[in-house]
Amino acid sequence: MPELPEVAAHAERLSVAFAGASLDRFQPLHPAALKTFDPRPADATGRVLASVGNRGKYLLLRFDPSDTDDGNRRLTFVVHLMQAGRLRVDTQKAPKPRGGMARWTFTGGAALLLTEAGTERRAGVWLVAGDPAEVEPLARLGPDADTVDRDELARRLAGASERVHGFLRDQSHLAGIGRLLANEVLHSARISPFVNTSRLDGDAVDRLHAAIGQSIERGLAAERLLDDMGRSADRPNDVHHRVGKECPACGDTVRAVEYRRYRVAYCPACQTGGKVLADNTTSRFLK
């Protein structure tokens, strides 16, 4: 799933390409695409796209208030790409594009197409009025991971009492971190993925906070070099896609604990005092 660096860089590209364009039509192409019914998509017609931004893993297409809107409300299309969704420039405008979920067509003919590979159809669009941060799906999010300060992070860690890898991936704690970033952050911070958050001392919190910022900035810098959102396999990583290979920091073999839908990658020498964790979900993990 695209994480904060990929989504933020893609928002920048789309904002440069489409900001200032007037919306001619929004068209759901799949019945599961649009998750809201009020306001109506037609209410956004004729409005100017002010910018494209992001909140965590969500893209935000912000449209200026309309002169005819008594409430003078900004409308925002909130887009979640999920695992296999992509929002790209639509040059073909096919009536039934492969994997098509929704299309935004602007005055002059330029268009954006939301697609999703596979059959799950989990990518979605919400149209909200006013501040999108106050309503679902954004209201449940914690602060963006690249904006949280050290003391706020410490408070959230102490109050969670759960494995730190799961904490980082929980969007209600911090928004924008997924599996790849969680693995990379913890490797950079030299922290076991399975240590309980309540047991992290001040030095560990300092390292974790620094690693979050550094890992996100590393990913963002790489994404800004691309013309489109990159693949997970091409994103900067030291452990996530290196299981069985040498750790670039110390030369030890990168290991993983495998789950049904994902893996937790780590370096024993860097993170667990040299101990290799048993590769099953009922293991006795490091404390």
PDB file of C-alpha atoms in Angstrom, residues 5-254:
ATOM      1  CA  PRO A   5       6.087   9.534   1.198  1.00  0.00           C
ATOM      2  CA  GLU A   6       4.532   8.070  -1.957  1.00  0.00           C
ATOM      3  CA  VAL A   7       1.165   9.749  -1.421  1.00  0.00           C
ATOM      4  CA  ALA A   8       2.668  13.132  -0.510  1.00  0.00           C
ATOM      5  CA  ALA A   9       4.972  13.185  -3.547  1.00  0.00           C
ATOM      6  CA  HIS A  10       2.129  12.120  -5.825  1.00  0.00           C
ATOM      7  CA  ALA A  11      -0.075  14.879  -4.398  1.00  0.00           C
ATOM      8  CA  GLU A  12       2.634  17.386  -5.281  1.00  0.00           C
ATOM      9  CA  ARG A  13       2.782  16.121  -8.880  1.00  0.00           C
ATOM     10  CA  LEU A  14      -0.995  16.224  -9.297  1.00  0.00           C
ATOM     11  CA  SER A  15      -1.238  19.683  -7.765  1.00  0.00           C
ATOM     12  CA  VAL A  16       1.311  21.059 -10.242  1.00  0.00           C
ATOM     13  CA  ALA A  17      -0.526  19.435 -13.161  1.00  0.00           C
ATOM     14  CA  PHE A  18      -4.154  20.199 -12.222  1.00  0.00           C
ATOM     15  CA  ALA A  19      -4.383  23.085  -9.734  1.00  0.00           C
ATOM     16  CA  GLY A  20      -6.421  25.925 -11.223  1.00  0.00           C
ATOM     17  CA  ALA A  21      -8.501  23.638 -13.456  1.00  0.00           C
ATOM     18  CA  SER A  22     -12.289  23.786 -13.303  1.00  0.00           C
ATOM     19  CA  LEU A  23     -14.171  20.534 -12.717  1.00  0.00           C
ATOM     20  CA  ASP A  24     -16.528  19.624 -15.525  1.00  0.00           C
ATOM     21  CA  ARG A  25     -17.727  16.295 -14.149  1.00  0.00           C
ATOM     22  CA  PHE A  26     -17.097  13.645 -11.524  1.00  0.00           C
ATOM     23  CA  GLN A  27     -18.161  10.178 -12.625  1.00  0.00           C
ATOM     24  CA  PRO A  28     -18.177   7.058 -10.427  1.00  0.00           C
ATOM     25  CA  LEU A  29     -17.291   4.106 -12.650  1.00  0.00           C
ATOM     26  CA  HIS A  30     -17.953   1.418 -10.056  1.00  0.00           C
ATOM     27  CA  PRO A  31     -20.820   1.255  -7.539  1.00  0.00           C
ATOM     28  CA  ALA A  32     -18.381   0.807  -4.652  1.00  0.00           C
ATOM     29  CA  ALA A  33     -16.275   3.875  -5.481  1.00  0.00           C
ATOM     30  CA  LEU A  34     -18.249   6.743  -3.910  1.00  0.00           C
ATOM     31  CA  LYS A  35     -18.696   6.312  -0.155  1.00  0.00           C
ATOM     32  CA  THR A  36     -20.828   9.410   0.539  1.00  0.00           C
ATOM     33  CA  PHE A  37     -24.162  10.786  -0.694  1.00  0.00           C
ATOM     34  CA  ASP A  38     -24.117  14.368   0.653  1.00  0.00           C
ATOM     35  CA  PRO A  39     -22.896  16.663  -0.770  1.00  0.00           C
ATOM     36  CA  ARG A  40     -23.686  15.454  -4.261  1.00  0.00           C
ATOM     37  CA  PRO A  41     -20.822  15.198  -6.778  1.00  0.00           C
ATOM     38  CA  ALA A  42     -22.744  17.598  -9.015  1.00  0.00           C
ATOM     39  CA  ASP A  43     -22.199  20.280  -6.332  1.00  0.00           C
ATOM     40  CA  ALA A  44     -18.498  20.262  -7.237  1.00  0.00           C
ATOM     41  CA  THR A  45     -19.123  20.928 -10.930  1.00  0.00           C
ATOM     42  CA  GLY A  46     -17.697  24.255 -12.027  1.00  0.00           C
ATOM     43  CA  ARG A  47     -15.464  24.612  -9.015  1.00  0.00           C
ATOM     44  CA  VAL A  48     -11.728  25.245  -9.352  1.00  0.00           C
ATOM     45  CA  LEU A  49      -9.257  22.725  -7.989  1.00  0.00           C
ATOM     46  CA  ALA A  50      -7.253  24.733  -5.464  1.00  0.00           C
ATOM     47  CA  SER A  51      -4.685  22.060  -4.692  1.00  0.00           C
ATOM     48  CA  VAL A  52      -4.026  18.386  -4.204  1.00  0.00           C
ATOM     49  CA  GLY A  53      -2.680  17.458  -0.789  1.00  0.00           C
ATOM     50  CA  ASN A  54      -2.623  14.517   1.536  1.00  0.00           C
ATOM     51  CA  ARG A  55      -3.499  13.460   5.054  1.00  0.00           C
ATOM     52  CA  GLY A  56      -1.561  10.338   5.940  1.00  0.00           C
ATOM     53  CA  LYS A  57      -2.237   7.825   3.170  1.00  0.00           C
ATOM     54  CA  TYR A  58      -5.229   9.763   1.810  1.00  0.00           C
ATOM     55  CA  LEU A  59      -5.150  12.111  -1.179  1.00  0.00           C
ATOM     56  CA  LEU A  60      -7.161  15.338  -0.853  1.00  0.00           C
ATOM     57  CA  LEU A  61      -8.523  17.098  -3.958  1.00  0.00           C
ATOM     58  CA  ARG A  62      -9.540  20.499  -2.587  1.00  0.00           C
ATOM     59  CA  PHE A  63     -12.015  22.573  -4.604  1.00  0.00           C
ATOM     60  CA  ASP A  64     -12.602  26.273  -3.923  1.00  0.00           C
ATOM     61  CA  PRO A  65     -16.009  27.466  -2.727  1.00  0.00           C
ATOM     62  CA  SER A  66     -18.525  28.299  -5.425  1.00  0.00           C
ATOM     63  CA  ASP A  67     -19.924  31.812  -5.895  1.00  0.00           C
ATOM     64  CA  THR A  68     -23.415  30.304  -5.794  1.00  0.00           C
ATOM     65  CA  ASP A  69     -22.835  28.344  -2.581  1.00  0.00           C
ATOM     66  CA  ASP A  70     -24.635  30.127   0.243  1.00  0.00           C
ATOM     67  CA  GLY A  71     -22.525  28.320   2.807  1.00  0.00           C
ATOM     68  CA  ASN A  72     -19.305  29.290   1.044  1.00  0.00           C
ATOM     69  CA  ARG A  73     -18.065  25.770   1.675  1.00  0.00           C
ATOM     70  CA  ARG A  74     -14.928  24.201   0.273  1.00  0.00           C
ATOM     71  CA  LEU A  75     -15.549  20.734  -1.125  1.00  0.00           C
ATOM     72  CA  THR A  76     -12.875  18.058  -0.883  1.00  0.00           C
ATOM     73  CA  PHE A  77     -12.668  14.702  -2.588  1.00  0.00           C
ATOM     74  CA  VAL A  78     -10.873  12.369  -0.181  1.00  0.00           C
ATOM     75  CA  VAL A  79      -9.296   9.417  -2.008  1.00  0.00           C
ATOM     76  CA  HIS A  80      -7.876   6.260  -0.461  1.00  0.00           C
ATOM     77  CA  LEU A  81      -5.879   4.114  -2.874  1.00  0.00           C
ATOM     78  CA  MET A  82      -5.739   1.080  -0.573  1.00  0.00           C
ATOM     79  CA  GLN A  83      -3.347  -1.654  -1.725  1.00  0.00           C
ATOM     80  CA  ALA A  84      -3.736  -1.568  -5.497  1.00  0.00           C
ATOM     81  CA  GLY A  85      -5.387   1.754  -6.345  1.00  0.00           C
ATOM     82  CA  ARG A  86      -3.773   4.479  -8.432  1.00  0.00           C
ATOM     83  CA  LEU A  87      -4.864   8.008  -9.386  1.00  0.00           C
ATOM     84  CA  ARG A  88      -3.334   8.973 -12.712  1.00  0.00           C
ATOM     85  CA  VAL A  89      -3.794  11.288 -15.662  1.00  0.00           C
ATOM     86  CA  ASP A  90      -6.404   9.760 -17.972  1.00  0.00           C
ATOM     87  CA  THR A  91      -5.360  10.281 -21.568  1.00  0.00           C
ATOM     88  CA  GLN A  92      -7.614   7.681 -23.218  1.00  0.00           C
ATOM     89  CA  LYS A  93     -10.926   8.408 -21.427  1.00  0.00           C
ATOM     90  CA  ALA A  94     -12.258   4.954 -22.265  1.00  0.00           C
ATOM     91  CA  PRO A  95     -15.946   4.446 -21.390  1.00  0.00           C
ATOM     92  CA  LYS A  96     -15.087   1.325 -19.383  1.00  0.00           C
ATOM     93  CA  PRO A  97     -11.402   1.515 -18.408  1.00  0.00           C
ATOM     94  CA  ARG A  98      -9.832  -1.588 -16.932  1.00  0.00           C
ATOM     95  CA  GLY A  99     -10.102  -1.434 -13.166  1.00  0.00           C
ATOM     96  CA  GLY A 100     -11.848   1.927 -13.405  1.00  0.00           C
ATOM     97  CA  MET A 101     -13.301   3.243 -10.144  1.00  0.00           C
ATOM     98  CA  ALA A 102     -13.912   6.970 -10.748  1.00  0.00           C
ATOM     99  CA  ARG A 103     -13.023   9.787 -13.136  1.00  0.00           C
ATOM    100  CA  TRP A 104     -12.634  13.559 -12.706  1.00  0.00           C
ATOM    101  CA  THR A 105     -12.943  15.451 -16.012  1.00  0.00           C
ATOM    102  CA  PHE A 106     -11.891  19.088 -16.145  1.00  0.00           C
ATOM    103  CA  THR A 107     -12.823  21.898 -18.504  1.00  0.00           C
ATOM    104  CA  GLY A 108     -10.660  21.556 -21.586  1.00  0.00           C
ATOM    105  CA  GLY A 109     -10.627  17.765 -21.473  1.00  0.00           C
ATOM    106  CA  ALA A 110      -7.909  16.901 -18.961  1.00  0.00           C
ATOM    107  CA  ALA A 111      -8.940  14.072 -16.664  1.00  0.00           C
ATOM    108  CA  LEU A 112      -7.867  12.010 -13.668  1.00  0.00           C
ATOM    109  CA  LEU A 113      -8.745   8.328 -13.414  1.00  0.00           C
ATOM    110  CA  LEU A 114      -8.874   6.272 -10.227  1.00  0.00           C
ATOM    111  CA  THR A 115      -8.199   2.610 -10.955  1.00  0.00           C
ATOM    112  CA  GLU A 116      -7.717  -0.450  -8.783  1.00  0.00           C
ATOM    113  CA  ALA A 117      -6.061  -3.667  -9.850  1.00  0.00           C
ATOM    114  CA  GLY A 118      -7.560  -6.971  -8.763  1.00  0.00           C
ATOM    115  CA  THR A 119     -11.119  -7.717  -7.710  1.00  0.00           C
ATOM    116  CA  GLU A 120     -11.395  -6.449  -4.114  1.00  0.00           C
ATOM    117  CA  ARG A 121     -12.506  -2.891  -5.016  1.00  0.00           C
ATOM    118  CA  ARG A 122     -11.484  -1.359  -1.712  1.00  0.00           C
ATOM    119  CA  ALA A 123     -10.227   1.971  -3.072  1.00  0.00           C
ATOM    120  CA  GLY A 124     -12.729   4.691  -2.337  1.00  0.00           C
ATOM    121  CA  VAL A 125     -13.772   8.325  -2.700  1.00  0.00           C
ATOM    122  CA  TRP A 126     -15.500  10.510  -0.108  1.00  0.00           C
ATOM    123  CA  LEU A 127     -16.868  13.972  -0.971  1.00  0.00           C
ATOM    124  CA  VAL A 128     -17.006  16.183   2.120  1.00  0.00           C
ATOM    125  CA  ALA A 129     -17.890  19.813   2.784  1.00  0.00           C
ATOM    126  CA  GLY A 130     -15.902  22.109   5.046  1.00  0.00           C
ATOM    127  CA  ASP A 131     -12.929  20.749   6.979  1.00  0.00           C
ATOM    128  CA  PRO A 132     -12.391  17.109   5.928  1.00  0.00           C
ATOM    129  CA  ALA A 133     -10.356  16.438   9.071  1.00  0.00           C
ATOM    130  CA  GLU A 134     -13.523  16.668  11.173  1.00  0.00           C
ATOM    131  CA  VAL A 135     -15.425  13.832   9.482  1.00  0.00           C
ATOM    132  CA  GLU A 136     -14.824  10.241   8.436  1.00  0.00           C
ATOM    133  CA  PRO A 137     -12.614   8.797   7.176  1.00  0.00           C
ATOM    134  CA  LEU A 138     -10.059  11.365   8.400  1.00  0.00           C
ATOM    135  CA  ALA A 139     -11.508  12.092  11.841  1.00  0.00           C
ATOM    136  CA  ARG A 140     -10.124   8.864  13.302  1.00  0.00           C
ATOM    137  CA  LEU A 141      -6.543   9.520  12.211  1.00  0.00           C
ATOM    138  CA  GLY A 142      -3.705  10.417  14.515  1.00  0.00           C
ATOM    139  CA  PRO A 143      -1.269  13.183  13.552  1.00  0.00           C
ATOM    140  CA  ASP A 144       0.693  12.747  10.347  1.00  0.00           C
ATOM    141  CA  ALA A 145       3.819  10.801  11.212  1.00  0.00           C
ATOM    142  CA  ASP A 146       6.130  13.466   9.802  1.00  0.00           C
ATOM    143  CA  THR A 147       4.571  16.214  11.950  1.00  0.00           C
ATOM    144  CA  VAL A 148       4.349  14.599  15.403  1.00  0.00           C
ATOM    145  CA  ASP A 149       6.798  16.062  17.915  1.00  0.00           C
ATOM    146  CA  ARG A 150       8.898  14.006  20.275  1.00  0.00           C
ATOM    147  CA  ASP A 151       6.826  14.623  23.414  1.00  0.00           C
ATOM    148  CA  GLU A 152       3.542  13.802  21.678  1.00  0.00           C
ATOM    149  CA  LEU A 153       5.084  10.601  20.357  1.00  0.00           C
ATOM    150  CA  ALA A 154       6.271   9.679  23.854  1.00  0.00           C
ATOM    151  CA  ARG A 155       2.788  10.281  25.273  1.00  0.00           C
ATOM    152  CA  ARG A 156       1.156   8.107  22.646  1.00  0.00           C
ATOM    153  CA  LEU A 157       3.696   5.310  23.086  1.00  0.00           C
ATOM    154  CA  ALA A 158       3.276   5.245  26.850  1.00  0.00           C
ATOM    155  CA  GLY A 159      -0.506   5.146  26.582  1.00  0.00           C
ATOM    156  CA  ALA A 160      -0.681   2.395  23.996  1.00  0.00           C
ATOM    157  CA  SER A 161       1.011  -0.612  25.687  1.00  0.00           C
ATOM    158  CA  GLU A 162       1.333  -2.729  22.534  1.00  0.00           C
ATOM    159  CA  ARG A 163       4.061  -3.991  20.245  1.00  0.00           C
ATOM    160  CA  VAL A 164       5.811  -1.056  18.641  1.00  0.00           C
ATOM    161  CA  HIS A 165       5.536  -2.436  15.086  1.00  0.00           C
ATOM    162  CA  GLY A 166       1.748  -2.600  15.400  1.00  0.00           C
ATOM    163  CA  PHE A 167       1.688   0.840  17.025  1.00  0.00           C
ATOM    164  CA  LEU A 168       3.459   2.411  14.073  1.00  0.00           C
ATOM    165  CA  ARG A 169       1.032   0.850  11.581  1.00  0.00           C
ATOM    166  CA  ASP A 170      -2.082   1.876  13.521  1.00  0.00           C
ATOM    167  CA  GLN A 171      -3.398   4.974  11.755  1.00  0.00           C
ATOM    168  CA  SER A 172      -5.198   6.167  14.885  1.00  0.00           C
ATOM    169  CA  HIS A 173      -1.793   6.587  16.568  1.00  0.00           C
ATOM    170  CA  LEU A 174       0.168   8.012  13.625  1.00  0.00           C
ATOM    171  CA  ALA A 175      -1.077   8.548  10.083  1.00  0.00           C
ATOM    172  CA  GLY A 176       0.943   7.508   7.060  1.00  0.00           C
ATOM    173  CA  ILE A 177       3.141   4.605   8.183  1.00  0.00           C
ATOM    174  CA  GLY A 178       2.588   1.145   6.727  1.00  0.00           C
ATOM    175  CA  ARG A 179       4.503  -2.126   6.705  1.00  0.00           C
ATOM    176  CA  LEU A 180       7.570  -0.970   4.790  1.00  0.00           C
ATOM    177  CA  LEU A 181       8.071   2.205   6.798  1.00  0.00           C
ATOM    178  CA  ALA A 182       7.468   0.425  10.110  1.00  0.00           C
ATOM    179  CA  ASN A 183      10.223  -2.062   9.282  1.00  0.00           C
ATOM    180  CA  GLU A 184      12.591   0.667   8.120  1.00  0.00           C
ATOM    181  CA  VAL A 185      11.902   3.011  11.041  1.00  0.00           C
ATOM    182  CA  LEU A 186      12.533   0.339  13.655  1.00  0.00           C
ATOM    183  CA  HIS A 187      15.708  -0.835  11.937  1.00  0.00           C
ATOM    184  CA  SER A 188      16.989   2.727  11.760  1.00  0.00           C
ATOM    185  CA  ALA A 189      16.086   3.259  15.443  1.00  0.00           C
ATOM    186  CA  ARG A 190      17.715  -0.063  16.466  1.00  0.00           C
ATOM    187  CA  ILE A 191      14.534  -1.212  18.224  1.00  0.00           C
ATOM    188  CA  SER A 192      13.009  -4.685  18.236  1.00  0.00           C
ATOM    189  CA  PRO A 193       9.688  -4.756  16.361  1.00  0.00           C
ATOM    190  CA  PHE A 194       8.087  -6.624  19.240  1.00  0.00           C
ATOM    191  CA  VAL A 195       9.119  -4.516  22.214  1.00  0.00           C
ATOM    192  CA  ASN A 196       6.150  -3.080  24.127  1.00  0.00           C
ATOM    193  CA  THR A 197       5.670   0.648  23.609  1.00  0.00           C
ATOM    194  CA  SER A 198       5.296   1.278  27.339  1.00  0.00           C
ATOM    195  CA  ARG A 199       8.835  -0.081  27.923  1.00  0.00           C
ATOM    196  CA  LEU A 200      10.631   2.320  25.606  1.00  0.00           C
ATOM    197  CA  ASP A 201      12.890   4.615  27.617  1.00  0.00           C
ATOM    198  CA  GLY A 202      13.702   8.204  26.773  1.00  0.00           C
ATOM    199  CA  ASP A 203      16.683   7.311  24.599  1.00  0.00           C
ATOM    200  CA  ALA A 204      14.632   4.810  22.595  1.00  0.00           C
ATOM    201  CA  VAL A 205      11.884   7.395  22.085  1.00  0.00           C
ATOM    202  CA  ASP A 206      14.495   9.880  20.854  1.00  0.00           C
ATOM    203  CA  ARG A 207      15.840   7.343  18.359  1.00  0.00           C
ATOM    204  CA  LEU A 208      12.364   6.354  17.214  1.00  0.00           C
ATOM    205  CA  HIS A 209      11.291   9.956  16.665  1.00  0.00           C
ATOM    206  CA  ALA A 210      14.426  10.711  14.666  1.00  0.00           C
ATOM    207  CA  ALA A 211      14.042   7.516  12.619  1.00  0.00           C
ATOM    208  CA  ILE A 212      10.451   8.336  11.697  1.00  0.00           C
ATOM    209  CA  GLY A 213      11.455  11.710  10.281  1.00  0.00           C
ATOM    210  CA  GLN A 214      14.541  10.379   8.516  1.00  0.00           C
ATOM    211  CA  SER A 215      12.754   7.396   6.961  1.00  0.00           C
ATOM    212  CA  ILE A 216       9.891   9.497   5.658  1.00  0.00           C
ATOM    213  CA  GLU A 217      12.243  12.124   4.256  1.00  0.00           C
ATOM    214  CA  ARG A 218      14.322   9.398   2.592  1.00  0.00           C
ATOM    215  CA  GLY A 219      11.243   7.959   0.910  1.00  0.00           C
ATOM    216  CA  LEU A 220       9.938  11.384  -0.068  1.00  0.00           C
ATOM    217  CA  ALA A 221      13.225  12.383  -1.684  1.00  0.00           C
ATOM    218  CA  ALA A 222      13.249   9.204  -3.774  1.00  0.00           C
ATOM    219  CA  GLU A 223       9.608   9.617  -4.840  1.00  0.00           C
ATOM    220  CA  ARG A 224      10.139  13.207  -5.924  1.00  0.00           C
ATOM    221  CA  LEU A 225      12.574  11.947  -8.574  1.00  0.00           C
ATOM    222  CA  LEU A 226       9.813   9.928 -10.268  1.00  0.00           C
ATOM    223  CA  ASP A 227       7.122  10.929 -12.743  1.00  0.00           C
ATOM    224  CA  ASP A 228       4.568   8.591 -11.172  1.00  0.00           C
ATOM    225  CA  MET A 229       4.063   6.701  -7.940  1.00  0.00           C
ATOM    226  CA  GLY A 230       6.762   4.051  -7.578  1.00  0.00           C
ATOM    227  CA  ARG A 231       6.455   0.361  -6.735  1.00  0.00           C
ATOM    228  CA  SER A 232       7.065  -0.935  -3.231  1.00  0.00           C
ATOM    229  CA  ALA A 233      10.040  -2.979  -4.457  1.00  0.00           C
ATOM    230  CA  ASP A 234      11.734   0.190  -5.704  1.00  0.00           C
ATOM    231  CA  ARG A 235      11.335   2.216  -2.507  1.00  0.00           C
ATOM    232  CA  PRO A 236      14.384   2.882  -0.337  1.00  0.00           C
ATOM    233  CA  ASN A 237      14.771   0.087   2.204  1.00  0.00           C
ATOM    234  CA  ASP A 238      17.405  -1.637   4.295  1.00  0.00           C
ATOM    235  CA  VAL A 239      15.366  -4.586   5.599  1.00  0.00           C
ATOM    236  CA  HIS A 240      11.848  -4.684   4.138  1.00  0.00           C
ATOM    237  CA  HIS A 241      12.770  -6.237   0.790  1.00  0.00           C
ATOM    238  CA  ARG A 242      16.100  -7.677   1.948  1.00  0.00           C
ATOM    239  CA  VAL A 243      15.072 -10.756   3.939  1.00  0.00           C
ATOM    240  CA  GLY A 244      17.832 -13.366   3.593  1.00  0.00           C
ATOM    241  CA  LYS A 245      20.342 -10.767   2.435  1.00  0.00           C
ATOM    242  CA  GLU A 246      23.035  -8.851   4.279  1.00  0.00           C
ATOM    243  CA  CYS A 247      22.016  -5.933   6.456  1.00  0.00           C
ATOM    244  CA  PRO A 248      23.654  -2.860   4.900  1.00  0.00           C
ATOM    245  CA  ALA A 249      24.398  -1.464   8.363  1.00  0.00           C
ATOM    246  CA  CYS A 250      26.177  -4.433   9.960  1.00  0.00           C
ATOM    247  CA  GLY A 251      26.405  -7.342   7.507  1.00  0.00           C
ATOM    248  CA  ASP A 252      24.209  -9.725   9.513  1.00  0.00           C
ATOM    249  CA  THR A 253      21.438 -11.621   7.693  1.00  0.00           C
ATOM    250  CA  VAL A 254      18.095  -9.837   7.601  1.00  0.00           C
TER     251      VAL A 254
END
